[in-house]
Short mmCIF file of C-alpha atoms in Angstrom, two decimals:
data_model
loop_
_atom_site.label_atom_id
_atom_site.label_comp_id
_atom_site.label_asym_id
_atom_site.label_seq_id
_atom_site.Cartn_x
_atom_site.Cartn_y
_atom_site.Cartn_z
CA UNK G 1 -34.70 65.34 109.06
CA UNK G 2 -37.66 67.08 108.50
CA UNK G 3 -41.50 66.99 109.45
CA UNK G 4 -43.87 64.48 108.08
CA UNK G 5 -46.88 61.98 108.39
CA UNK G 6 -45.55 59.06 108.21
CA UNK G 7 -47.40 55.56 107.83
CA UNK G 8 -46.04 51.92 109.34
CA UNK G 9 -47.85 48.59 109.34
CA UNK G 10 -46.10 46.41 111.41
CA UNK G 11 -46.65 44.08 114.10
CA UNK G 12 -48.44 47.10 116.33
CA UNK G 13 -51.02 47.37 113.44
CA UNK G 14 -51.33 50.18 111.47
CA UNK G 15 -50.23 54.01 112.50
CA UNK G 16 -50.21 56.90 110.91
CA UNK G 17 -48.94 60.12 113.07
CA UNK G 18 -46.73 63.36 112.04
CA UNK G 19 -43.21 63.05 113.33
CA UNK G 20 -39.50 63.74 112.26
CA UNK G 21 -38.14 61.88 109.29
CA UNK G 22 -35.41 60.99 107.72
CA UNK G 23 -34.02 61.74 104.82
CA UNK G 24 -33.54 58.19 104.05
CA UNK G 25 -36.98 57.30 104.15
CA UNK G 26 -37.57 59.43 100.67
CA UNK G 27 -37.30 56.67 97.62
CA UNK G 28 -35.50 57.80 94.87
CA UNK G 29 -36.06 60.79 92.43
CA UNK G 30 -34.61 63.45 90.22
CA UNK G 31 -36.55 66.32 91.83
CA UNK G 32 -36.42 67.42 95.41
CA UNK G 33 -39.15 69.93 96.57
CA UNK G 34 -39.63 71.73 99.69
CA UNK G 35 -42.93 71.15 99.99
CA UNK G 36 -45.09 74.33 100.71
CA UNK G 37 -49.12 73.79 100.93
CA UNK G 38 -50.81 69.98 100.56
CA UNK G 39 -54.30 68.68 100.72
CA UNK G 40 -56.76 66.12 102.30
CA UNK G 41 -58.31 64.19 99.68
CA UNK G 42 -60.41 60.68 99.81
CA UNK G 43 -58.05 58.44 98.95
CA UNK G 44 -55.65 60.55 101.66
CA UNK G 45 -58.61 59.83 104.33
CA UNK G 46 -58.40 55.89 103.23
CA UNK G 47 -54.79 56.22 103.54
CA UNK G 48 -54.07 58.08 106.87
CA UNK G 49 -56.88 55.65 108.62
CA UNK G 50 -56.15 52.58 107.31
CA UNK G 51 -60.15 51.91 105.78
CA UNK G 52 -58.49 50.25 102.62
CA UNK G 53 -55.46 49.39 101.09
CA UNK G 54 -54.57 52.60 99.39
CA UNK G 55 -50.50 52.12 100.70
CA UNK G 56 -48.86 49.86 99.00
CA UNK G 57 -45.65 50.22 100.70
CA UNK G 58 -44.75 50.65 104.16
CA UNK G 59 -43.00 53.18 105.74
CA UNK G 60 -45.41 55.79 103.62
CA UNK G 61 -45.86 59.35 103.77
CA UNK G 62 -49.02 59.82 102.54
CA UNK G 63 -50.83 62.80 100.50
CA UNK G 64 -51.68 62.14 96.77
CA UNK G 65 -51.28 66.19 96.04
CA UNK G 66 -48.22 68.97 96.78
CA UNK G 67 -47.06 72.93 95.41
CA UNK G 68 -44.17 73.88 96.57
CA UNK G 69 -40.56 74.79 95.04
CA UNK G 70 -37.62 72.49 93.71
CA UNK G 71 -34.61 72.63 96.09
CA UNK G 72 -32.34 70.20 94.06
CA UNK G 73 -33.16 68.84 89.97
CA UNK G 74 -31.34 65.93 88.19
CA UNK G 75 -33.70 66.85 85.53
CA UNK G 76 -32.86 69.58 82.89
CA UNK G 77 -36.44 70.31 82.89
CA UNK G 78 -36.84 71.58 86.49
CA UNK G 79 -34.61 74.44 88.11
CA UNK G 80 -33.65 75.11 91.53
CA UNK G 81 -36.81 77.81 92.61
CA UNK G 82 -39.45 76.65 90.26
CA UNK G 83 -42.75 76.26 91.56
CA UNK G 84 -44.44 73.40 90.86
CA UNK G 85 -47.28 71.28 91.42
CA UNK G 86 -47.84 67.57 91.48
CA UNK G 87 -50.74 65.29 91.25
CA UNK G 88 -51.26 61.44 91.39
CA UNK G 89 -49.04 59.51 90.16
CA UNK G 90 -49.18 57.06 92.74
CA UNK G 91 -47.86 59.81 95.14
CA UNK G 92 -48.88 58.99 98.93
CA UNK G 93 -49.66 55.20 97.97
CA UNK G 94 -46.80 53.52 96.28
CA UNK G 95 -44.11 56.97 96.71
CA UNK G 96 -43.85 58.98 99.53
CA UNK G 97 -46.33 62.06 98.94
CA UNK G 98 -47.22 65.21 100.22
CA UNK G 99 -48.46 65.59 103.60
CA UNK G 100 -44.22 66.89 104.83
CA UNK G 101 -42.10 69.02 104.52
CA UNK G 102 -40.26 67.37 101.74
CA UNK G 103 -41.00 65.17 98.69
CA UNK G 104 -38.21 63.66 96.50
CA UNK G 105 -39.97 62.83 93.04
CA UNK G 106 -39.75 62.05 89.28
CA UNK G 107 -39.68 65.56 87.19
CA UNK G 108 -41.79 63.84 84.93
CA UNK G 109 -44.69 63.50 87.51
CA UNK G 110 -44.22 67.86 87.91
CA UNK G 111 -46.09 70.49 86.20
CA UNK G 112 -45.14 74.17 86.64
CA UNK G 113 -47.41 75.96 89.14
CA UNK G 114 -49.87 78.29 86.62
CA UNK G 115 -48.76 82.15 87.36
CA UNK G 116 -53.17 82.50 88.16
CA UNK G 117 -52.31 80.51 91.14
CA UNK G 118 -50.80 80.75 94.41
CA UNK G 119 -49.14 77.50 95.90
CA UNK G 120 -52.56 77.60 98.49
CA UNK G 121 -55.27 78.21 95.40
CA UNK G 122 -53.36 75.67 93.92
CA UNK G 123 -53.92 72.90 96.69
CA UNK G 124 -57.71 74.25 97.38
CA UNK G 125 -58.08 72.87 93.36
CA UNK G 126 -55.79 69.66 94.12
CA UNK G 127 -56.45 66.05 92.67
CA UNK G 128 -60.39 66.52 93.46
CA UNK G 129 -60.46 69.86 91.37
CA UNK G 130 -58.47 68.53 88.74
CA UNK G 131 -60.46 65.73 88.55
CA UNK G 132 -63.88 67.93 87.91
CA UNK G 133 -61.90 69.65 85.29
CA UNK G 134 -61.56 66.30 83.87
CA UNK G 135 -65.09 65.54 84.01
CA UNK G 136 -66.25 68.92 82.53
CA UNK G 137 -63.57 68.44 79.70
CA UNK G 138 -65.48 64.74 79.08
CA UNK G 139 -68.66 66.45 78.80
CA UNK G 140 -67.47 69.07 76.81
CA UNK G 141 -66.08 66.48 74.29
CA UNK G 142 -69.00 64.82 74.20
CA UNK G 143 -71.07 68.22 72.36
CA UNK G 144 -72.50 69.35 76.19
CA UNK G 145 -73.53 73.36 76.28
CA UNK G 146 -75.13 75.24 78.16
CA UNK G 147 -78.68 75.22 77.74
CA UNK G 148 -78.61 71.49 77.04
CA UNK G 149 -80.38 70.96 80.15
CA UNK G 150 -80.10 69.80 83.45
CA UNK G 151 -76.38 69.02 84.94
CA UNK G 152 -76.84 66.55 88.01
CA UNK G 153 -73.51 66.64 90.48
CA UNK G 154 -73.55 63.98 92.85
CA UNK G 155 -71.51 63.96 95.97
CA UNK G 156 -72.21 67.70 95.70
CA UNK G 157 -70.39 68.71 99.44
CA UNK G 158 -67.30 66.83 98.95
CA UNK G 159 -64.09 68.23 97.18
CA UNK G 160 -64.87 66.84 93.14
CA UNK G 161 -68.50 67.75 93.92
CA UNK G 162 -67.78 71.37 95.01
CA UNK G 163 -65.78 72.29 92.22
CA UNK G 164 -67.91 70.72 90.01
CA UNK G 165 -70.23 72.62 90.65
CA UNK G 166 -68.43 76.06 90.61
CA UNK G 167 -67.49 75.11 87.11
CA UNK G 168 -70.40 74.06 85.70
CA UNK G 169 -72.59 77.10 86.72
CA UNK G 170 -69.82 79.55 85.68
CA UNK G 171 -69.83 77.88 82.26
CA UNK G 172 -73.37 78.93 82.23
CA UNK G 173 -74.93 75.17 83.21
CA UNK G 174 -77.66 74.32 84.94
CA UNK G 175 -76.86 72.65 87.78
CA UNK G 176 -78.65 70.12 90.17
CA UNK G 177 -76.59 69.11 93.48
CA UNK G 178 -77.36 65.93 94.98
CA UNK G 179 -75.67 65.51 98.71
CA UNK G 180 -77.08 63.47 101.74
CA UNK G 181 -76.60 66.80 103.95
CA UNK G 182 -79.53 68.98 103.04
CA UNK G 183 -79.23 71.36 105.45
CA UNK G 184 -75.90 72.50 103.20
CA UNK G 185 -78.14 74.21 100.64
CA UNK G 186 -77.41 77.53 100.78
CA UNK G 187 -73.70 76.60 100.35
CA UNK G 188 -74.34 74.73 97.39
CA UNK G 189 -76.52 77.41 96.05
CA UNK G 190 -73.88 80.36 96.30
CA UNK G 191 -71.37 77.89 94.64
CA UNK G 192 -73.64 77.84 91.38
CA UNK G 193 -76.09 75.03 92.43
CA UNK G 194 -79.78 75.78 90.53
CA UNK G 195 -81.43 73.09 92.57
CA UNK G 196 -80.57 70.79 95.82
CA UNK G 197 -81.84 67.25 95.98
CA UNK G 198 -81.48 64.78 98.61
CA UNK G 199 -79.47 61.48 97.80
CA UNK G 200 -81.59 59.50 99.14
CA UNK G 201 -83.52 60.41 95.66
CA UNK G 202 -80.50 58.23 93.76
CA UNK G 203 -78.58 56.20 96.25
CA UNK G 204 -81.44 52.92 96.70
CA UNK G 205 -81.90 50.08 94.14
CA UNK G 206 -83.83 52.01 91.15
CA UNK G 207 -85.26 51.05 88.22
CA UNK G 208 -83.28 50.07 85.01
CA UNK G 209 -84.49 52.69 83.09
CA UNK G 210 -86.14 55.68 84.49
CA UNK G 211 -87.96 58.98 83.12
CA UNK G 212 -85.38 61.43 80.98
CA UNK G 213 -84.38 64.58 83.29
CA UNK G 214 -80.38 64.96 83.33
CA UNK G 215 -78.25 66.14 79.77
CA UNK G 216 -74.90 65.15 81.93
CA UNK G 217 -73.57 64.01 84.85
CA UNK G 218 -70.68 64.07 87.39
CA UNK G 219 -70.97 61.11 89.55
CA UNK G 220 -68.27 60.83 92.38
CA UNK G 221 -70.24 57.86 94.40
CA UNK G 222 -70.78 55.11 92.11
CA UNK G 223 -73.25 51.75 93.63
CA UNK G 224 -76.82 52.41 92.88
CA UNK G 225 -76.20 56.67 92.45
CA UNK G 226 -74.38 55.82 89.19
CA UNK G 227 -76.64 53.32 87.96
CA UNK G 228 -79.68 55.82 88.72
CA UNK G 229 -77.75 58.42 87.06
CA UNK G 230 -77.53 56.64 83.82
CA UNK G 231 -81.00 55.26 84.20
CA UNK G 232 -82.24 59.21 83.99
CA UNK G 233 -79.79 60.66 81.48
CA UNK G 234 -81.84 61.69 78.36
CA UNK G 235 -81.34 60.27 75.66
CA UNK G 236 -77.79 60.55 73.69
CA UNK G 237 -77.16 62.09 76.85
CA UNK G 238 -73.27 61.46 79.17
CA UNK G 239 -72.28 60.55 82.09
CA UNK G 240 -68.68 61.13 84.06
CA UNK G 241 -68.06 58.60 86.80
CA UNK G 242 -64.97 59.24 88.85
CA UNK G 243 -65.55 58.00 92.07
CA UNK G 244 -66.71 55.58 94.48
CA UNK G 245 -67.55 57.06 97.87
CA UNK G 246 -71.17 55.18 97.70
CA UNK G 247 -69.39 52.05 96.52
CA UNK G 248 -66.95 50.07 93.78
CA UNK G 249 -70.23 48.13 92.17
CA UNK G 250 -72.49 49.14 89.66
CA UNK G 251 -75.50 47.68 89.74
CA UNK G 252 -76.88 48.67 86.27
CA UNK G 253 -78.66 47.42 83.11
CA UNK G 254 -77.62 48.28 79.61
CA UNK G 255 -80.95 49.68 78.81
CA UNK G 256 -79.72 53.49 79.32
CA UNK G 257 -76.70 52.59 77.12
CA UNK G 258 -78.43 50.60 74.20
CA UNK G 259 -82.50 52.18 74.10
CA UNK G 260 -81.12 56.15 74.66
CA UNK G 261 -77.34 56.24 74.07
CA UNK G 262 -76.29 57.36 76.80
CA UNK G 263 -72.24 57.43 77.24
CA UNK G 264 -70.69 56.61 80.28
CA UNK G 265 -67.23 58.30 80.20
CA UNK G 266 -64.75 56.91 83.20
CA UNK G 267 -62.13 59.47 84.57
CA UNK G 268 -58.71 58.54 85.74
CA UNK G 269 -56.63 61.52 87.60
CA UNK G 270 -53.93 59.21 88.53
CA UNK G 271 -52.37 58.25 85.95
CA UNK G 272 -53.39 60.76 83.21
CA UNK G 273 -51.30 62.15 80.44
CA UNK G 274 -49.53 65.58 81.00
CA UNK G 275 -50.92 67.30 78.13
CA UNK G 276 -54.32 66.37 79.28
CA UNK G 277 -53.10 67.53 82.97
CA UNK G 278 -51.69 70.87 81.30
CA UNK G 279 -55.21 71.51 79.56
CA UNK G 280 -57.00 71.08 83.23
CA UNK G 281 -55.10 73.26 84.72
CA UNK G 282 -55.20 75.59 81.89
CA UNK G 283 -59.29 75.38 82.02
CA UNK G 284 -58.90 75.55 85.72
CA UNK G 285 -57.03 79.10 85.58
CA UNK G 286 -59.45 80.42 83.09
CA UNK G 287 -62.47 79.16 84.47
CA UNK G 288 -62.88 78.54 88.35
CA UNK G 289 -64.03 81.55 90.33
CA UNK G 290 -61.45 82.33 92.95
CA UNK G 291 -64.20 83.39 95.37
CA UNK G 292 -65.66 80.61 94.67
CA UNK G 293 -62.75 78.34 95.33
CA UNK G 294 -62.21 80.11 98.65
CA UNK G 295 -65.55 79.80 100.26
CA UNK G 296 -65.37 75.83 99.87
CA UNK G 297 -62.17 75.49 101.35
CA UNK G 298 -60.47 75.67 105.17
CA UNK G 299 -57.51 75.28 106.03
CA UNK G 300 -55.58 73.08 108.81
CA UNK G 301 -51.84 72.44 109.92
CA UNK G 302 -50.01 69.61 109.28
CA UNK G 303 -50.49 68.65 112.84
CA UNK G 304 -54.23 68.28 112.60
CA UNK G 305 -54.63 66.08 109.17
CA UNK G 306 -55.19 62.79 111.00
CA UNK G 307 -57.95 63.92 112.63
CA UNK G 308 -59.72 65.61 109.91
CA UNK G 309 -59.13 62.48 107.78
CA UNK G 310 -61.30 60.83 110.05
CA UNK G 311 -63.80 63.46 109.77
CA UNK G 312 -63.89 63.71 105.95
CA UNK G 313 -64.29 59.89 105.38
CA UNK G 314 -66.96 60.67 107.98
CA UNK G 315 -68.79 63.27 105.55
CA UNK G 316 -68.15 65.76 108.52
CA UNK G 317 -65.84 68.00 106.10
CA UNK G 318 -67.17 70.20 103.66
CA UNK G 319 -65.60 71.10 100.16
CA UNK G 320 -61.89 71.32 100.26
CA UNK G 321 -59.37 71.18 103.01
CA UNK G 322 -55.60 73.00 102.45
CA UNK G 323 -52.58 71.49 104.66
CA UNK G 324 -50.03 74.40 105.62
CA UNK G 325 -47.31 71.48 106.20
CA UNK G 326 -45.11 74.03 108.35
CA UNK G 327 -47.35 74.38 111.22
#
């Protein structure tokens, strides 16, 4: 047995609350980890309350993110003591994830934990850091430097946001956070943010093609933010959408696309390659500030993640929340 949150649909609706669990529960796996530090992401928040169908199989323990050690390996790859970390994958929506004190996985789906980090600094970074590595590494590819011009983060106070930022400016970028809580400026500021603009600037019906002002762009709403984004990029410009926390439609023109060029890049964590994993992590231990890292992220017990899913779906949590899943 061991300590979990565990998720069951059945015919008392849908629950999600930290209890013992049984071995038996775990699906099967070559890797066994004890589990040491997890996170709250997004999708977690959709998971633990139920606001869409992230689980796809019931009973669930959810969290799409873990670091902790292997206690038992079927795979040569792996030894009993190595620290590892795991993202996606499915993890926490179709395989029981993070958010216990045990995971049994695939050793494919592992990647050593970098020596830069601890187990903690590695969860702070989790999916939603990894992800704004992947974004950065887009417009990287693309032929973005610094001095390009302007960088516009959207969802600036969540988790991708955050990080995004932190990256960008320590790159050298300028940096333009857009988030719907204004009165989070100074935050956003000491994380590398040039300029704070209200959402409400990108987030109603715009026009199809608007005057040039952004070189790139990290867009973790999607809806009318995304298409507004593209509308502004300059021209030959790029744009890296990897979320949806505004919406799943984009209600755009190809005007940005076919009169300036712009490229829209789309960024999967999930299911991404490992050598493009390795290389964000790698990027991640060269390049994000630790200081940085640690002012945008607090820390909780196990016992208090299904509240504070609530609150993040909410847009009542800042930056990046760390789950000590022995307390």
């Amino acid at each position: 047995m061991f300590r979990g949150i565990l998720i069951n649909k059945d015919e008392a609706g849908y629950q999600a609350r930290l209890q013992e669990i049984d071995d038996a529960v775990l699906p099967a796996g070559d890797v066994t980890v004890r589990v040491a530090w997890s996170t709250l992401n997004y999708k977690d928040g959709l998971a633990i309350t139920g606001k869409a169908p992230v689980v796809r199989r019931f009973p669930m323990v959810p969290g799409i993110d873990l670091a902790g050690s292997v206690t038992e390996s079927a795979d040569p790859r792996w030894q009993v003591g190595d620290q590892v970390l795991l993202n996606g994958w499915g993890v926490g929506e179709t395989h029981c994830g993070g958010l216990a004190e045990k995971a049994r996985l695939r050793g494919e789906w592992l990647l050593p934990l970098p020596p830069e980090f601890t187990p903690r600094q590695a969860m702070a970074i989790g999916t939603a850091g990894y992800t704004a590595m992947l974004c950065v590494l887009a417009l990287e590819k693309h032929g973005l430097q610094p001095g390009d011009g302007e960088i516009l983060v959207t969802g600036a106070n969540g988790g991708v946001g955050s990080v995004a930022i932190a990256l960008l400016a320590g790159l050298g970028h300028q940096v333009v956070a857009s988030t719907g809580r204004l009165g989070d400026a100074d935050h956003l500021r000491a994380l590398g943010a040039t300029a704070v603009i209200d959402r409400a600037e990108l987030s109603a019906p715009g026009k199809p093609i608007g005057k040039e002002r952004w070189a790139g762009v990290v867009d973790t709403v999607g809806s009318h933010t995304l298409a507004n984004a593209c509308a502004t990029t300059r021209y030959r410009g790029a744009v890296a959408a990897c979320g949806l926390a505004g919406g799943m439609d984009l209600p755009a023109t190809v005007a940005p696309f076919i009169l300036r060029g712009v490229t829209l890049y789309g960024i999967d964590s999930v299911m991404a390659p490992l050598p493009v994993r390795a290389e964000a992590w790698q990027r991640l231990a060269r390049d994000l500030d630790p200081g940085r890292l640690e002012a945008m992220t607090s820390e909780i017990g196990l016992g208090e993640a299904v509240a504070v899913a609530g609150d993040l779906l909410a847009g009542r949590v800042r930056g990046r929340v760390v789950v000590d899943v022995h307390r």
